[in-house]
Coordinates of N, CA and C in Angstrom, one line a residue:
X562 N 110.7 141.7 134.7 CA 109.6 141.8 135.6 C 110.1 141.7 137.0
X563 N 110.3 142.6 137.8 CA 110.7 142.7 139.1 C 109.7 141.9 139.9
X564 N 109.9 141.3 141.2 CA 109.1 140.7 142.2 C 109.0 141.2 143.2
X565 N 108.0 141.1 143.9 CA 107.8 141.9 145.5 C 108.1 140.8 145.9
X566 N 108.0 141.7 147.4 CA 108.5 140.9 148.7 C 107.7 141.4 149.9
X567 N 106.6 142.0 149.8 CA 106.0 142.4 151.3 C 106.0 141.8 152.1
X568 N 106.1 141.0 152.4 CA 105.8 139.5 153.8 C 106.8 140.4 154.4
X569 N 106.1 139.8 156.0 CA 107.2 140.5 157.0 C 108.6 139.8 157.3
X570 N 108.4 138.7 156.4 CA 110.0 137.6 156.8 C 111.0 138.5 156.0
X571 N 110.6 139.0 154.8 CA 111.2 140.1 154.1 C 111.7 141.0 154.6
X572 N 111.2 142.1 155.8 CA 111.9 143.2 156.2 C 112.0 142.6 157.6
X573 N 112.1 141.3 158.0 CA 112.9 140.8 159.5 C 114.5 141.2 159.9
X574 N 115.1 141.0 158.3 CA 116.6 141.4 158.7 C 116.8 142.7 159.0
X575 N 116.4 143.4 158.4 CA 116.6 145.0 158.8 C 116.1 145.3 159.9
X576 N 114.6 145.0 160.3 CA 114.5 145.5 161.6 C 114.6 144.3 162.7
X577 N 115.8 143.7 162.8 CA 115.6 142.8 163.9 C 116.7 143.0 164.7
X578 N 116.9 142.8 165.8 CA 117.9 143.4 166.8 C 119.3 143.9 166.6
X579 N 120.0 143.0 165.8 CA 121.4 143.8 164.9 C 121.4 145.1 165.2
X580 N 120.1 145.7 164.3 CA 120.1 146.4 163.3 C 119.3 147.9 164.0
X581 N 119.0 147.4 165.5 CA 118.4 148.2 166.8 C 119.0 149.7 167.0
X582 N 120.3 149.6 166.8 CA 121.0 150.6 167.4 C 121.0 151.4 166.2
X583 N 121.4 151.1 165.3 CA 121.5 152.0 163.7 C 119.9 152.3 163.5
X584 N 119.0 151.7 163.4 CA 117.7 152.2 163.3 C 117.1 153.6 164.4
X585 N 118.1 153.6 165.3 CA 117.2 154.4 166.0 C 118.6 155.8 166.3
X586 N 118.1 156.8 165.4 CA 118.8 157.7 165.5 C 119.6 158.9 166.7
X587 N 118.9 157.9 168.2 CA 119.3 159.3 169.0 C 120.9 159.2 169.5
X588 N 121.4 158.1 169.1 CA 123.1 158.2 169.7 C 123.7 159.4 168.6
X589 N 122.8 159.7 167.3 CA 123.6 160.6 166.4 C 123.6 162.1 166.9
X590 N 122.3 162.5 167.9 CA 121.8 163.6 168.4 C 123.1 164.2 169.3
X591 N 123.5 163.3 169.7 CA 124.7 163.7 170.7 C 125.9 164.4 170.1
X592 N 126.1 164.2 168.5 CA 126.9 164.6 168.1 C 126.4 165.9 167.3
X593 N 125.1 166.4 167.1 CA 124.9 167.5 166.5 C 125.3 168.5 166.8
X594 N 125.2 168.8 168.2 CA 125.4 169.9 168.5 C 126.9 170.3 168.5
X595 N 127.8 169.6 168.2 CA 129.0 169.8 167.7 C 130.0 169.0 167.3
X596 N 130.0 168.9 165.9 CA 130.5 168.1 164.5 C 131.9 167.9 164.7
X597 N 132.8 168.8 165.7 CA 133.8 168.5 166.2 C 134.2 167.2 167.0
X598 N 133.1 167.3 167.7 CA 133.4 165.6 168.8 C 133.5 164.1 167.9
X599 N 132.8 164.4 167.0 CA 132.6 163.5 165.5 C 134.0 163.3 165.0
X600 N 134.4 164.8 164.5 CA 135.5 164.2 163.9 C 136.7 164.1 164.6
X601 N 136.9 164.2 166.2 CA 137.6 164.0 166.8 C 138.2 162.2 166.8
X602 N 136.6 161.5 167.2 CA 136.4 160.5 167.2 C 137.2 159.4 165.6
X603 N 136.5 159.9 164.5 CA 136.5 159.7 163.2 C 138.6 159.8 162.7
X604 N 138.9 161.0 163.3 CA 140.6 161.1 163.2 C 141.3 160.1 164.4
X605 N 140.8 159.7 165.3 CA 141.4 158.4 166.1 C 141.1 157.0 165.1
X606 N 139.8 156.9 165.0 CA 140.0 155.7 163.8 C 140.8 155.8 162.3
X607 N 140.3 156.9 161.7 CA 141.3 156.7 161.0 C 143.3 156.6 161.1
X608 N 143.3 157.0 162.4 CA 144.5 157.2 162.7 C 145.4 155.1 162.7
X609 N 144.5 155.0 163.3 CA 144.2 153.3 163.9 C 144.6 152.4 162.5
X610 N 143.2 152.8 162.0 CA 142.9 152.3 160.0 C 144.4 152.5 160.1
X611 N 145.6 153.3 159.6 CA 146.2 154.1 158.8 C 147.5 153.1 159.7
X612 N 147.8 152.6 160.4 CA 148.5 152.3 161.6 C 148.1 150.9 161.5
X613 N 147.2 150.5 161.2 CA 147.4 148.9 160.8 C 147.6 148.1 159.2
X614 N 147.1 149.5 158.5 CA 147.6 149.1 157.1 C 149.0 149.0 156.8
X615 N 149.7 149.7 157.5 CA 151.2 150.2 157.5 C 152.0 149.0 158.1
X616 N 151.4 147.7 159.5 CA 151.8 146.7 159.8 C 151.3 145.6 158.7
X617 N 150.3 145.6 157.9 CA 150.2 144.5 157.0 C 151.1 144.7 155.5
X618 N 151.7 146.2 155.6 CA 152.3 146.3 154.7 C 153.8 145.6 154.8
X619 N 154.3 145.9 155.8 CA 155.5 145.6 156.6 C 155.1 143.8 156.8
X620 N 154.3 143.7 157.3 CA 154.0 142.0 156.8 C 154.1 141.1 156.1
X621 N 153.6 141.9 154.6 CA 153.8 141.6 153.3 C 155.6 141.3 153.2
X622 N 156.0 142.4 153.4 CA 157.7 142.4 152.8 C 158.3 141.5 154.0
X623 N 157.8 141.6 154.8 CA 158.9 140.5 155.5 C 158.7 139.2 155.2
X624 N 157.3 138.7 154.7 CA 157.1 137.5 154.3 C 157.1 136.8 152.8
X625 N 157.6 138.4 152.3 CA 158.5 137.8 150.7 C 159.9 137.6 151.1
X626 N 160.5 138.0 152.0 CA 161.9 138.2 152.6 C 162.2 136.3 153.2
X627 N 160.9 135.9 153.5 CA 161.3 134.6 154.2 C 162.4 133.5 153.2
X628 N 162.8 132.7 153.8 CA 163.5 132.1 153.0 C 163.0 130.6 152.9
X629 N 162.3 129.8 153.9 CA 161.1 128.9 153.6 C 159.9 128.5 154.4
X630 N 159.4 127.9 154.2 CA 157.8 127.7 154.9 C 158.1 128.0 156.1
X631 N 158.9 127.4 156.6 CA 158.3 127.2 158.4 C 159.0 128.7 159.0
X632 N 159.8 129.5 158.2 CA 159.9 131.1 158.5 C 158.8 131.5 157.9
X633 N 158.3 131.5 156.8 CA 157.0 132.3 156.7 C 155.7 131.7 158.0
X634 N 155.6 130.8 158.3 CA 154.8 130.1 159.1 C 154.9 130.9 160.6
X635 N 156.3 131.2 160.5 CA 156.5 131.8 161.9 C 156.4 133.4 161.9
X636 N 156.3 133.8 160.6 CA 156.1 135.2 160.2 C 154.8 135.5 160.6
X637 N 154.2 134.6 159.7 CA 152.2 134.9 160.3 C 151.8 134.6 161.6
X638 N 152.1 133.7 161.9 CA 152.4 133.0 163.1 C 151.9 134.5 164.2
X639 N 153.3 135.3 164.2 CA 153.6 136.7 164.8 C 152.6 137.7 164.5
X640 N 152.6 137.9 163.1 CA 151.7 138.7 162.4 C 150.0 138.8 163.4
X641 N 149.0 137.1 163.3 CA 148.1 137.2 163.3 C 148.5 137.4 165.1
X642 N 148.8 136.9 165.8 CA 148.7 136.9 167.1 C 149.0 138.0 168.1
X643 N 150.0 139.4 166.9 CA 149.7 140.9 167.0 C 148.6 141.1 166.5
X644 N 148.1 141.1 165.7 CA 147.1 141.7 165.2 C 145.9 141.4 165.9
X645 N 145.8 140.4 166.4 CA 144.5 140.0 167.6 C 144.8 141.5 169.3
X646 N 146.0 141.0 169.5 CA 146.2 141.9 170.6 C 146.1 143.7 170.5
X647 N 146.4 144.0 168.9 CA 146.2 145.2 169.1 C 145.0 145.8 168.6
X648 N 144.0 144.7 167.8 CA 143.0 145.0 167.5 C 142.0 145.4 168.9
X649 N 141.9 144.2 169.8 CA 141.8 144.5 171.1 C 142.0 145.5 171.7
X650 N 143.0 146.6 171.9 CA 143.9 147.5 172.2 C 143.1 148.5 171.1
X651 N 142.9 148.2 170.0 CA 142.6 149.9 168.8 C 141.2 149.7 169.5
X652 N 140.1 148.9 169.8 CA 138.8 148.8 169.7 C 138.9 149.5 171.4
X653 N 139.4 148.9 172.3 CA 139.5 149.9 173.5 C 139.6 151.2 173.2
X654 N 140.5 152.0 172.8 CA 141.2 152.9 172.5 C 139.7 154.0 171.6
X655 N 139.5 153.2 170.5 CA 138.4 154.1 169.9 C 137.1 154.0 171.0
X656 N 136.8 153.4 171.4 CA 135.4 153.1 172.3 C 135.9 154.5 173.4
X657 N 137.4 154.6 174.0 CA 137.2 155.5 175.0 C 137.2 157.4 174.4
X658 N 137.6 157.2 173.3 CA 137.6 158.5 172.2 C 136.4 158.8 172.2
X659 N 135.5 157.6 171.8 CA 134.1 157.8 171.7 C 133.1 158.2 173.2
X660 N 133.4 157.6 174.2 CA 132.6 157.6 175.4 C 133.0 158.9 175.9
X661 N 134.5 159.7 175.6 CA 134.8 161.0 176.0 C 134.5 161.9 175.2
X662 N 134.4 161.6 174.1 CA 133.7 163.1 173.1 C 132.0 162.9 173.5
X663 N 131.4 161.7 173.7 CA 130.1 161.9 173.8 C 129.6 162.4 175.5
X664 N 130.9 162.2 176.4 CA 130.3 162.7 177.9 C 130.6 164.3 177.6
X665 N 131.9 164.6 177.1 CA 131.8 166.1 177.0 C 130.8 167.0 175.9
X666 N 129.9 166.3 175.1 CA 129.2 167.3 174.7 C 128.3 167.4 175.5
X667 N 127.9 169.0 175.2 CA 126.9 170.1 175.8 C 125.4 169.0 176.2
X668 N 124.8 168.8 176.9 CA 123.3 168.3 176.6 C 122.1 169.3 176.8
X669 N 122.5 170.3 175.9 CA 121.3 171.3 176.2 C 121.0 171.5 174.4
X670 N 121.3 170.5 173.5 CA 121.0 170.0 172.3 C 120.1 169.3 171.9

């Protein structure tokens, strides 16, 4: 026997500020009129994705490579304290992909 949930405390999470930007479809309009600007955008993150899995891989082996704690310690150590800086650095990087493919589309869409 399944249960309802109508009360509006029920559907607060989904429509409550979070959730503002995704609910309201017109940042997607900008990309209609050409699916190109999209996956321009979409091949810089994936690029990004692809370019930090490849440093956690290389992470991995150098941190079976250690020979005891306080070198693995100093491994991660390096590891997380890149990974903060260039995460910083990819999220700039995609945000400007994104603000330039969305100024150069057409707005007669």
């Amino acid at each position: 026997m399944a249960i309802e949930n109508n009360s509006s405390e029920a559907h607060a999470s989904v429509s409550g500020p979070t959730f503002a930007f995704f609910s309201n479809s017109e940042w997607l309009k900008s990309f209609a009129g050409n699916p190109a600007k999209l996956h321009c955008v979409w091949n810089e993150a994936l690029g990004l994705t692809a370019s930090r899995l490849q440093e956690q891989a290389d992470y991995v082996n150098a941190l079976s490579k250690c020979a005891d704690g306080a070198e693995a310690l100093k491994c991660s150590t390096e590891f997380v304290q890149n990974a903060w800086k260039r995460s910083y650095s990819d999220g700039s990087k995609l945000f400007e992909a994104w603000r330039t493919s969305l100024s150069s589309t057409p707005q007669g869409n």
